[in-house]
PDB file of C-alpha atoms in Angstrom:
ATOM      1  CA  UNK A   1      -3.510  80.881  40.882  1.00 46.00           C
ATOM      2  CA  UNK A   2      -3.421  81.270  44.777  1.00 47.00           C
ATOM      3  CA  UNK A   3      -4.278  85.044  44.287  1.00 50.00           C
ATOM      4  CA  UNK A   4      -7.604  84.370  43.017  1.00 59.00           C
ATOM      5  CA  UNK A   5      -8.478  82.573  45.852  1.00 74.00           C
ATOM      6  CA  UNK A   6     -11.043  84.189  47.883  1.00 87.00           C
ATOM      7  CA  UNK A   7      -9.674  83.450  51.058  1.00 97.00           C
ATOM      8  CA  UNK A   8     -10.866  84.525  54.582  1.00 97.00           C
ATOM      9  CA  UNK A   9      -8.306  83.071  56.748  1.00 98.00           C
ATOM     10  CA  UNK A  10      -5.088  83.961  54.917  1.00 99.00           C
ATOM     11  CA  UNK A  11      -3.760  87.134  52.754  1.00 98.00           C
ATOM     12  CA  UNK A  12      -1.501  86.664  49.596  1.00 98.00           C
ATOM     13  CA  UNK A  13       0.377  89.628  48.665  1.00 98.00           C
ATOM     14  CA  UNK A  14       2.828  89.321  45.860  1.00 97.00           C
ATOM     15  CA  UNK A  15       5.883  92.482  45.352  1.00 97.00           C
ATOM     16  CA  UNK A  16       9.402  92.180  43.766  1.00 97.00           C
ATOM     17  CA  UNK A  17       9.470  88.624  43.453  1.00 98.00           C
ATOM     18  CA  UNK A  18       8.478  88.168  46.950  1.00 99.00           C
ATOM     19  CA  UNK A  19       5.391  86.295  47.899  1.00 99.00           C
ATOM     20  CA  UNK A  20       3.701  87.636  51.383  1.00 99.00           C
ATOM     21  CA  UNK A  21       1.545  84.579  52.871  1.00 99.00           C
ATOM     22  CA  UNK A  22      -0.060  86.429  56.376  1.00 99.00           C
ATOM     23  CA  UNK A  23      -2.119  84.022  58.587  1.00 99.00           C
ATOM     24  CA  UNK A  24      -4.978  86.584  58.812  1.00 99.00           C
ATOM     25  CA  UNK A  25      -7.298  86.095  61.993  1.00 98.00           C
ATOM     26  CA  UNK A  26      -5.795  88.885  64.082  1.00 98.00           C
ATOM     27  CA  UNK A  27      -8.555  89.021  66.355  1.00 97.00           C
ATOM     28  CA  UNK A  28      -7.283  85.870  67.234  1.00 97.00           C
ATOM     29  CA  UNK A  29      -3.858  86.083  67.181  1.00 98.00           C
ATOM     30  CA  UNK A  30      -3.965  83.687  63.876  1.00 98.00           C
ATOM     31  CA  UNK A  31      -5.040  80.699  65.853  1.00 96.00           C
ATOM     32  CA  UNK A  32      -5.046  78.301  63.310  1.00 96.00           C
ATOM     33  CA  UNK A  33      -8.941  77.369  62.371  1.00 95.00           C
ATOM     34  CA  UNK A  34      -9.706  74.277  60.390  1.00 93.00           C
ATOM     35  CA  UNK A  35     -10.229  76.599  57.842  1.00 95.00           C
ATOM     36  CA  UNK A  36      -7.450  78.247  57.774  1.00 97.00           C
ATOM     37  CA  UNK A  37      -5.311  74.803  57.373  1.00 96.00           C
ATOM     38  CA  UNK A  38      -7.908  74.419  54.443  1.00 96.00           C
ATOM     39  CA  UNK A  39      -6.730  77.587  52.816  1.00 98.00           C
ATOM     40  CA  UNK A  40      -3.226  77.724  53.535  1.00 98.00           C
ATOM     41  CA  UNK A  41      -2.848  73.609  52.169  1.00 97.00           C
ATOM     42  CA  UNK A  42      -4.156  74.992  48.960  1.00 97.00           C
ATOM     43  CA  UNK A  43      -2.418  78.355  48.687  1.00 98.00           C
ATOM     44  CA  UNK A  44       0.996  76.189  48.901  1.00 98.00           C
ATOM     45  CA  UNK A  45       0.141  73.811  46.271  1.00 98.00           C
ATOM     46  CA  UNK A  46      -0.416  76.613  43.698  1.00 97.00           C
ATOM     47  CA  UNK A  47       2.325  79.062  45.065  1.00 98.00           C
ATOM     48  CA  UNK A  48       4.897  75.731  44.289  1.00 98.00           C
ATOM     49  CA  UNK A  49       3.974  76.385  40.864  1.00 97.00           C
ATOM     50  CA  UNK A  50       4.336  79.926  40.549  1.00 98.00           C
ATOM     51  CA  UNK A  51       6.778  81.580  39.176  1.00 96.00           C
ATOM     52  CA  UNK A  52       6.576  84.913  39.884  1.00 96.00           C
ATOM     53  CA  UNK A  53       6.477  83.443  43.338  1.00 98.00           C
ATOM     54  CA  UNK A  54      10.990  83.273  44.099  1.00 98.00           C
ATOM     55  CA  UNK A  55      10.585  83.479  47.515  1.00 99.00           C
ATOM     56  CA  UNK A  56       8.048  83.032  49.671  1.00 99.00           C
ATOM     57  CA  UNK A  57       7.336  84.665  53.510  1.00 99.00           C
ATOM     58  CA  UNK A  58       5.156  83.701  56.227  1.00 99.00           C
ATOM     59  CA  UNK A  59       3.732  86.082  58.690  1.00 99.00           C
ATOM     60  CA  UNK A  60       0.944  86.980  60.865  1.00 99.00           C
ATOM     61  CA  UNK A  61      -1.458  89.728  60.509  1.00 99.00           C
ATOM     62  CA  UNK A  62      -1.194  92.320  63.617  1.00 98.00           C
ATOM     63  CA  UNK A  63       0.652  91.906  66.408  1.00 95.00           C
ATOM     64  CA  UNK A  64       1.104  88.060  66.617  1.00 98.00           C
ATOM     65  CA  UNK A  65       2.709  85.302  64.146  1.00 99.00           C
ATOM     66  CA  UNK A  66       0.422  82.483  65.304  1.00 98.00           C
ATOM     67  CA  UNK A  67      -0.653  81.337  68.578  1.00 96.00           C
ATOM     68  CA  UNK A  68      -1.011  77.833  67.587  1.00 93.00           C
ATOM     69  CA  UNK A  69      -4.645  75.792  67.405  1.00 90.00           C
ATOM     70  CA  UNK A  70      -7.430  77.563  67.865  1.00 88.00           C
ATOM     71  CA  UNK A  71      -9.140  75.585  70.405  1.00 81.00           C
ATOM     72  CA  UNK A  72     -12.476  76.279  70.045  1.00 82.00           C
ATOM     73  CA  UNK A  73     -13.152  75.704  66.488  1.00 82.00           C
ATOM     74  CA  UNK A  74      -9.865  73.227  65.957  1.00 78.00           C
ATOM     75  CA  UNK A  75      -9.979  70.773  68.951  1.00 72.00           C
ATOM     76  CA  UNK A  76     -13.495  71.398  70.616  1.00 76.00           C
ATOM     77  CA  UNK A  77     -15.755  71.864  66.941  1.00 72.00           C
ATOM     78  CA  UNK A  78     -14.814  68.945  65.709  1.00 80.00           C
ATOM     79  CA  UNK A  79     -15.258  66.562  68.598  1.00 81.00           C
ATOM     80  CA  UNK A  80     -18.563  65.178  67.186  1.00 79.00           C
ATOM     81  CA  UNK A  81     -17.378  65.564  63.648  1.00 81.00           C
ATOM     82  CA  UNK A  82     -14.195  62.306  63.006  1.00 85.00           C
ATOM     83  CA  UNK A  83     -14.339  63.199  59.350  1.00 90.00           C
ATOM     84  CA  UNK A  84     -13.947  67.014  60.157  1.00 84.00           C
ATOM     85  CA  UNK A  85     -11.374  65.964  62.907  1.00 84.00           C
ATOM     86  CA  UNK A  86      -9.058  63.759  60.301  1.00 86.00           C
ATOM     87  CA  UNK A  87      -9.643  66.385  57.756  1.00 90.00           C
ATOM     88  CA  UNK A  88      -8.437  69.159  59.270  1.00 84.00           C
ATOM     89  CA  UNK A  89      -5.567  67.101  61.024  1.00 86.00           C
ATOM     90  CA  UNK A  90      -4.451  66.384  57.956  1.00 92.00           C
ATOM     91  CA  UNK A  91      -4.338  69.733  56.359  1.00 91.00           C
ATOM     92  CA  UNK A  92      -2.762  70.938  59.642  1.00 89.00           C
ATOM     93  CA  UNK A  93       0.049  68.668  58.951  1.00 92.00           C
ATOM     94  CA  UNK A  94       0.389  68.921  55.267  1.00 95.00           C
ATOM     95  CA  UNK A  95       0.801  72.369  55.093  1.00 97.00           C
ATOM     96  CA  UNK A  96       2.561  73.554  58.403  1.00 96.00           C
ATOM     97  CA  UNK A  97       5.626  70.803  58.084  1.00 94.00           C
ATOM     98  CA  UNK A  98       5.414  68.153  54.926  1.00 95.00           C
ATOM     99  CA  UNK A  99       4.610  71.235  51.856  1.00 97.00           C
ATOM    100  CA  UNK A 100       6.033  73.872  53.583  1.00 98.00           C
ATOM    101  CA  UNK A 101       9.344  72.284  54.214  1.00 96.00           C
ATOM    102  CA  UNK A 102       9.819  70.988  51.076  1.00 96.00           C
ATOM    103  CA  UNK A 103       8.547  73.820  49.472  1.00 98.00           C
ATOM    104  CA  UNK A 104      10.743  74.140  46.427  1.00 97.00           C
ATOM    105  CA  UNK A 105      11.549  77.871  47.036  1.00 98.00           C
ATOM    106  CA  UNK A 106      13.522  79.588  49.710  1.00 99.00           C
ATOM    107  CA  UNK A 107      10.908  80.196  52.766  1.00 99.00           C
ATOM    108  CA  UNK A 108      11.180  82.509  55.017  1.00 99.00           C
ATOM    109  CA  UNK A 109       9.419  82.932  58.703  1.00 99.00           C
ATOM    110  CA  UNK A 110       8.798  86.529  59.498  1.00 99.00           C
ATOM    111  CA  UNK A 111       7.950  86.322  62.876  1.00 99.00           C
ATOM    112  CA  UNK A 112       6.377  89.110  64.235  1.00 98.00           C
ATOM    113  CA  UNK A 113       5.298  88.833  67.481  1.00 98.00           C
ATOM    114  CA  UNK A 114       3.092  85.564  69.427  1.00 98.00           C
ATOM    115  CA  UNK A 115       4.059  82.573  68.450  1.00 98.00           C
ATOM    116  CA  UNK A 116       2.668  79.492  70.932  1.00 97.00           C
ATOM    117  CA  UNK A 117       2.305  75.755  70.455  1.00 94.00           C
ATOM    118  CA  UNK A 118       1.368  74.850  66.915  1.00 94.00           C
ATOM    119  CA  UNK A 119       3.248  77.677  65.616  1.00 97.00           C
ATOM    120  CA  UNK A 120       6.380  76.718  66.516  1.00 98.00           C
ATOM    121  CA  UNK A 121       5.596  73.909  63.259  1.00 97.00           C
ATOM    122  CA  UNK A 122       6.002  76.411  60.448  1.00 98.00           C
ATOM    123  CA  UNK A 123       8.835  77.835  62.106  1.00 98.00           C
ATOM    124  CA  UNK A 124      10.519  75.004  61.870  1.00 98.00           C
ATOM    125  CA  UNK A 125       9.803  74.642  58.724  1.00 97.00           C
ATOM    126  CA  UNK A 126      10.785  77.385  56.639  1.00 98.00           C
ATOM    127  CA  UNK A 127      14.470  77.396  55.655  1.00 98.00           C
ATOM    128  CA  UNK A 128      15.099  80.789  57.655  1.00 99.00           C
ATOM    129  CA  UNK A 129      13.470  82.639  60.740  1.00 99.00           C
ATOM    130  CA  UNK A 130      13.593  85.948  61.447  1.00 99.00           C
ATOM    131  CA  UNK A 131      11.949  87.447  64.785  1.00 99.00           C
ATOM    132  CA  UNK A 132      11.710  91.032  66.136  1.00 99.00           C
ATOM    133  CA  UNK A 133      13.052  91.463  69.636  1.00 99.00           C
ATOM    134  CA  UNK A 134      10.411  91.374  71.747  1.00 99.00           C
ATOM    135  CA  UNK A 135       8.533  88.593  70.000  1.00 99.00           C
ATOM    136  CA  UNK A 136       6.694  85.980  72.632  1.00 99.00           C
ATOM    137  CA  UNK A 137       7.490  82.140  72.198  1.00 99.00           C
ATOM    138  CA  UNK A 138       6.299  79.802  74.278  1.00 98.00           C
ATOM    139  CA  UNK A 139       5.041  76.053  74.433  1.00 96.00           C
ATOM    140  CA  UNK A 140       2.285  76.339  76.957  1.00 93.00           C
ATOM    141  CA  UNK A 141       0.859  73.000  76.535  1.00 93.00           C
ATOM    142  CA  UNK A 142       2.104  71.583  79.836  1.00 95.00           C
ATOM    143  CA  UNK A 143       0.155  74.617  81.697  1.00 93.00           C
ATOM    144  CA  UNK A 144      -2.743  73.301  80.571  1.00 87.00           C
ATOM    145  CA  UNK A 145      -2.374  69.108  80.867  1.00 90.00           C
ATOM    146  CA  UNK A 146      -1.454  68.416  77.069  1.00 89.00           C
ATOM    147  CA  UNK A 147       1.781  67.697  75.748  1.00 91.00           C
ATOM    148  CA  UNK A 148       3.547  69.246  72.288  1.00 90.00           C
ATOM    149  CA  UNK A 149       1.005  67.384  70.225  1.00 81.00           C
ATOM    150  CA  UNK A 150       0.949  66.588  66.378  1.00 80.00           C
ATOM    151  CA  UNK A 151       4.233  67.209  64.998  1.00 88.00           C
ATOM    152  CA  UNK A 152       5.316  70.406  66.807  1.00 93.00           C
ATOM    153  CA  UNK A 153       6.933  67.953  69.923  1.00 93.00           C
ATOM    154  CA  UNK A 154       9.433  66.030  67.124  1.00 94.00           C
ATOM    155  CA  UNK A 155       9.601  69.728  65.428  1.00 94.00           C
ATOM    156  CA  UNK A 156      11.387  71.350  68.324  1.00 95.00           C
ATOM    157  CA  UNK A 157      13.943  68.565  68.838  1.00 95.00           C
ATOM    158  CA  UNK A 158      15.274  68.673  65.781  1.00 93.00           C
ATOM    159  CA  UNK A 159      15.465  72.620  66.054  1.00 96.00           C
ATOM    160  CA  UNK A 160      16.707  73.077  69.190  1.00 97.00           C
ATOM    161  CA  UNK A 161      19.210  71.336  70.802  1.00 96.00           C
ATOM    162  CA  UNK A 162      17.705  68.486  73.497  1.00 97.00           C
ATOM    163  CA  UNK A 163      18.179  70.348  76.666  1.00 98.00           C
ATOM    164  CA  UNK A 164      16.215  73.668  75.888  1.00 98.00           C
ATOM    165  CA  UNK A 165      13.452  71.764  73.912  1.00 97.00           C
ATOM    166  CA  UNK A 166      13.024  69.503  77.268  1.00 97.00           C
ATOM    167  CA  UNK A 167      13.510  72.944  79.001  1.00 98.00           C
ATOM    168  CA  UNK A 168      10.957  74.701  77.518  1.00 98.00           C
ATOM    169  CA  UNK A 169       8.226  71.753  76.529  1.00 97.00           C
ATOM    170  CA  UNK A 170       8.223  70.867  80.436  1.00 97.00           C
ATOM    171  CA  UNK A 171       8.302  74.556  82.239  1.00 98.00           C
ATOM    172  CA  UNK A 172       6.014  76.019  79.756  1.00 97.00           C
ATOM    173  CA  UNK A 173       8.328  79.197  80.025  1.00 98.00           C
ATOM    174  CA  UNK A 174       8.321  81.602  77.470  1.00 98.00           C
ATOM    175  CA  UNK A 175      11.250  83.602  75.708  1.00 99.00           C
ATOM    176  CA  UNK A 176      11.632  86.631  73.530  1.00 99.00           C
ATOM    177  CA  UNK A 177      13.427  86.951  70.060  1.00 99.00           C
ATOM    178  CA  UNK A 178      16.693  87.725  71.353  1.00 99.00           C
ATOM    179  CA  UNK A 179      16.734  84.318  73.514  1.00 99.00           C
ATOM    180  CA  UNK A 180      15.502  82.479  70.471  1.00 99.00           C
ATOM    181  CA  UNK A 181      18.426  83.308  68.234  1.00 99.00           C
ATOM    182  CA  UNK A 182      20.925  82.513  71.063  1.00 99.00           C
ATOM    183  CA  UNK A 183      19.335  78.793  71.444  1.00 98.00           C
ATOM    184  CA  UNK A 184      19.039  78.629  67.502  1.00 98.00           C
ATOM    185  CA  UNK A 185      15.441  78.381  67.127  1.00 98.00           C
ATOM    186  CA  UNK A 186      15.423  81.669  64.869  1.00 99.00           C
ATOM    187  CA  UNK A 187      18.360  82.863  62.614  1.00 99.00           C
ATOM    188  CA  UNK A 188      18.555  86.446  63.869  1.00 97.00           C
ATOM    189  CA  UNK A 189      16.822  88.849  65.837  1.00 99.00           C
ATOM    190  CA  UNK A 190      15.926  92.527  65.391  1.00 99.00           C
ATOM    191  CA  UNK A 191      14.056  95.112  66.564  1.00 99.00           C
ATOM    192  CA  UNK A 192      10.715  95.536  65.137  1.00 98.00           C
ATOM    193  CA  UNK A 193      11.362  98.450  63.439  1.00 98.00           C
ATOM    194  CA  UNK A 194      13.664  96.485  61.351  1.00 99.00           C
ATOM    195  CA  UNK A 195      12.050  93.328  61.141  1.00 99.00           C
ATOM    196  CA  UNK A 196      10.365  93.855  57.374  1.00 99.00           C
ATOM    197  CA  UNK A 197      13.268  95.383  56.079  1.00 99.00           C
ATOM    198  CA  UNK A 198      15.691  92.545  57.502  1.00 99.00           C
ATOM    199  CA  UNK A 199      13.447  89.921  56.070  1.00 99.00           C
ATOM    200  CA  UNK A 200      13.461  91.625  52.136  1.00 99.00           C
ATOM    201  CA  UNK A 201      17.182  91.921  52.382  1.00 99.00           C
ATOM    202  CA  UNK A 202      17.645  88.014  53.088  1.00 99.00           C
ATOM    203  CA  UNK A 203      14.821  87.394  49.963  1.00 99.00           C
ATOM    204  CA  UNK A 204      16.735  89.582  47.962  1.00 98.00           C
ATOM    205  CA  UNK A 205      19.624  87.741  49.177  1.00 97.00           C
ATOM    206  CA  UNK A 206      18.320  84.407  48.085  1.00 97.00           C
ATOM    207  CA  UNK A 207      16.588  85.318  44.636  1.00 97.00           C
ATOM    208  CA  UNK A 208      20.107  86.434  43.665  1.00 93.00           C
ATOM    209  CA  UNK A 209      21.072  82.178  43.912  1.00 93.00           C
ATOM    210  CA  UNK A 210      20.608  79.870  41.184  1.00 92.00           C
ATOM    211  CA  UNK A 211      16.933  78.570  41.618  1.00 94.00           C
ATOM    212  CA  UNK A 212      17.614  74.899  40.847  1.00 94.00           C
ATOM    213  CA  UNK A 213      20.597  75.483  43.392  1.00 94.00           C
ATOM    214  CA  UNK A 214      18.419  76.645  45.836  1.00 96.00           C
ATOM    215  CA  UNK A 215      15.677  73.968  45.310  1.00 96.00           C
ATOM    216  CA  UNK A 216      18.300  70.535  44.951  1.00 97.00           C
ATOM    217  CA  UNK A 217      20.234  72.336  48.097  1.00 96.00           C
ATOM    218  CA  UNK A 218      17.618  72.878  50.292  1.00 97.00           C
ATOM    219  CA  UNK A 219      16.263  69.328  49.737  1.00 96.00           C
ATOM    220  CA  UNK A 220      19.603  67.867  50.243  1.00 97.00           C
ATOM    221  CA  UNK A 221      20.476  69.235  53.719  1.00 96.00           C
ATOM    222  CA  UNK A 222      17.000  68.167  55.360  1.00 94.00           C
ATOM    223  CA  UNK A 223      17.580  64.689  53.761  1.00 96.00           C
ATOM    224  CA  UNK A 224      20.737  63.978  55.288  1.00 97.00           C
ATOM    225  CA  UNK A 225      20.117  65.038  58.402  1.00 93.00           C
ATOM    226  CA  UNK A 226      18.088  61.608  58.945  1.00 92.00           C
ATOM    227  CA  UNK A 227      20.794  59.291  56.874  1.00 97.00           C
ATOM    228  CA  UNK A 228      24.457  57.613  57.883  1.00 98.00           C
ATOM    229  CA  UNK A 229      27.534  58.766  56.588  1.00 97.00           C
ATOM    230  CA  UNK A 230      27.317  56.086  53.738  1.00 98.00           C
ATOM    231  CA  UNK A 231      23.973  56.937  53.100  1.00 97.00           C
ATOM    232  CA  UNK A 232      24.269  60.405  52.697  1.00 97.00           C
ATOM    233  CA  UNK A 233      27.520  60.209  50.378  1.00 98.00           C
ATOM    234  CA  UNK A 234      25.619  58.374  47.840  1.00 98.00           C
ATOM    235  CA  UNK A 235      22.833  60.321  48.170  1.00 97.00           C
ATOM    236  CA  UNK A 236      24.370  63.974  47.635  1.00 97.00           C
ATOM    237  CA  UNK A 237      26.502  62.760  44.382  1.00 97.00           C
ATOM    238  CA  UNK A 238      23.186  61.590  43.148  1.00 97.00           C
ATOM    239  CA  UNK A 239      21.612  64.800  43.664  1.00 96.00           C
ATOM    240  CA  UNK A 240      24.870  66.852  42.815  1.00 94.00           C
ATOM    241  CA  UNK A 241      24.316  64.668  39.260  1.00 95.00           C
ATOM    242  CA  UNK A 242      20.543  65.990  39.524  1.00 96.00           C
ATOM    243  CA  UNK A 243      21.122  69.045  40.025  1.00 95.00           C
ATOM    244  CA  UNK A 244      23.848  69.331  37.197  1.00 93.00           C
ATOM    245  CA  UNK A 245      20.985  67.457  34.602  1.00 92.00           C
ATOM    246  CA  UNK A 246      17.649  69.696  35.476  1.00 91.00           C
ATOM    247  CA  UNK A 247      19.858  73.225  36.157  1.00 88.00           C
ATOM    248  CA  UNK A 248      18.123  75.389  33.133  1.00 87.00           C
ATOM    249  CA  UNK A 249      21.269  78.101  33.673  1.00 82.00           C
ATOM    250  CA  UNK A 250      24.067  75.200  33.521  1.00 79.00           C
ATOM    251  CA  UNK A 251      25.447  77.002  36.785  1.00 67.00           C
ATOM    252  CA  UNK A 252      28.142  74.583  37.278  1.00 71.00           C
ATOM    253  CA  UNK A 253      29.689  74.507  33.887  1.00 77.00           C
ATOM    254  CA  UNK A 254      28.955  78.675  34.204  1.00 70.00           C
ATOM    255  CA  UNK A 255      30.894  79.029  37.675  1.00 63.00           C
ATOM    256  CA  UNK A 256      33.933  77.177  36.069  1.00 64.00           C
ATOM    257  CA  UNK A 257      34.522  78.241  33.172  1.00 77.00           C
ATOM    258  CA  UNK A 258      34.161  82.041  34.672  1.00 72.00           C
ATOM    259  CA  UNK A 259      36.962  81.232  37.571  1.00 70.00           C
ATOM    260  CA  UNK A 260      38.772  78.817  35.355  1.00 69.00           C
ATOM    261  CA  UNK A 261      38.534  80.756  32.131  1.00 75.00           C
ATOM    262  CA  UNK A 262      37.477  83.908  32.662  1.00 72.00           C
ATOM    263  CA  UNK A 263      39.084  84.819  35.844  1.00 74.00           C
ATOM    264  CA  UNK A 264      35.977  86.645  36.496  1.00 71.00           C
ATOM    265  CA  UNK A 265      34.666  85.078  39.246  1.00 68.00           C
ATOM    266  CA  UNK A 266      36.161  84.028  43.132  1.00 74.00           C
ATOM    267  CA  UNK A 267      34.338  81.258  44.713  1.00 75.00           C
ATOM    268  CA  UNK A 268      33.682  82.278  48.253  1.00 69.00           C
ATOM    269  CA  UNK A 269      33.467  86.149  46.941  1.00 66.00           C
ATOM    270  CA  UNK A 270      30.902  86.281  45.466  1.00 68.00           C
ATOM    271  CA  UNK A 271      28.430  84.812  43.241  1.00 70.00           C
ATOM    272  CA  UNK A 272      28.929  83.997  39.464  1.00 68.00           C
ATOM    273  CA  UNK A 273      27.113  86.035  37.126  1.00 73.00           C
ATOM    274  CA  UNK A 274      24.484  83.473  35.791  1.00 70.00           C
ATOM    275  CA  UNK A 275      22.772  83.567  32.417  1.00 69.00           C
ATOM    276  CA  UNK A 276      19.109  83.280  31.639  1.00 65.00           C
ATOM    277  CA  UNK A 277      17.969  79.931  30.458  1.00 58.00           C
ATOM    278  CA  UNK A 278      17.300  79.901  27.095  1.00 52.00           C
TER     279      UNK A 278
END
């Protein structure tokens, strides 16, 4: 499992059903190294797999989330190296947006203070974001004559709305956690003091749902975003029919007969008291 892992790039701490995942090079403000996409592409893959792992957080060690590349050792060390170039690239992308958004837990961004560039990517990609106040985003590419490269560029635009990721990608302004929950980018904002405390209460939130729920849900909204009306009709009966076949705690025969039956249960109040698989 991902805990036996001797990383050196990455912590994994597990508590309460809640799996910690801290990009660890605070010396660095968790520039992401080549070895660090290494480590975090595997930790994913067995975390998926986990199950004491119910929801899983990503943070940064110190004072900053994750500045984004680490240019030395990410864009510089592998100039002579194609093989090391590709490999990394790919482990870059595989973890930050295609594993971590379709991560089949609820994922959480903690973020905790800088987050430049290639860190806007996991943002993005976790189902929630949480920042403290007077966090520091930016996308400084354009300050030094690069553009929002890899995915991060197509990241942003279907975060924010057009105008502020055009805004921001072109002036290379930055703005605190406050701004970033009025444009959307995070889901709330809070001052640090509060930020750990806000981010177990929205885990504890979520490991109180259905898993199966949570998983075909999750899956469901990112898919449709990309499909026509038509499209997406078929598509979410056949994954409400899915959901119904692979739910181990029958949830939707559960939540009926309880407000049907029982009278024990208010959809919209509340949630349904749901029963262990067998």
């Amino acid at each position: 499992m991902a805990e036996k892992q001797n990383y050196e790039t990455i912590k994994i701490e597990r508590k309460d059903g809640i799996t910690w995942v801290i990009l660890n090079r605070p010396e660095k403000r968790n520039a992401m190294s080549p070895q660090m996409h290494m480590e975090m592409d595997q930790a994913l893959d067995d975390l998926a797999v986990d199950p004491a792992t119910r929801v899983l957080v990503l943070t940064g060690a110190g004072k900053a989330f994750c500045a984004g590349q680490d240019i030395a050792l990410f864009f510089r060390g592998t100039e002579d190296d194609p093989a090391a170039r590709f490999r990394a690239r790919r482990a870059s992308n595989q973890w930050r947006w295609q594993k971590l958004s379709t991560f089949p837990k609820a994922t959480i961004a903690m973020v905790n203070g800088f987050c430049f560039g290639g860190g806007f990517t996991q943002v993005c990609a976790c189902d929630f974001a949480i920042a403290a106040d007077d966090t520091v985003f930016g996308l400084s590419e354009v300050n030094w004559g690069i553009l929002p490269g890899g995915i991060v560029g197509w990241n942003v635009t279907q975060t924010l709305n057009y105008r502020d990721a055009l805004y921001y990608a072109l002036t290379g302004d930055t703005f605190d956690g406050k701004k970033a929950q009025e444009i959307g980018f995070v889901n709330f904002s809070v001052p640090r003091a509060k930020l750990r405390a806000a981010t177990i209460a929205l885990a504890n939130k979520m490991m109180a749902k259905n898993p199966a729920a949570v998983r075909y849900t999750k899956e469901a909204i990112r898919a449709v975003r990309f499909m026509n009306e038509p499209q997406a009709h078929d598509y979410l009966i056949a994954k409400g029919d899915a959901l119904r076949f692979n739910d181990k705690e029958k949830g939707r025969e559960a939540g009926m007969r309880q407000f049907l039956d029982d009278k024990t249960y208010k959809p919209g109040l509340g949630e349904f008291k749901r029963r262990k698989p067998a």
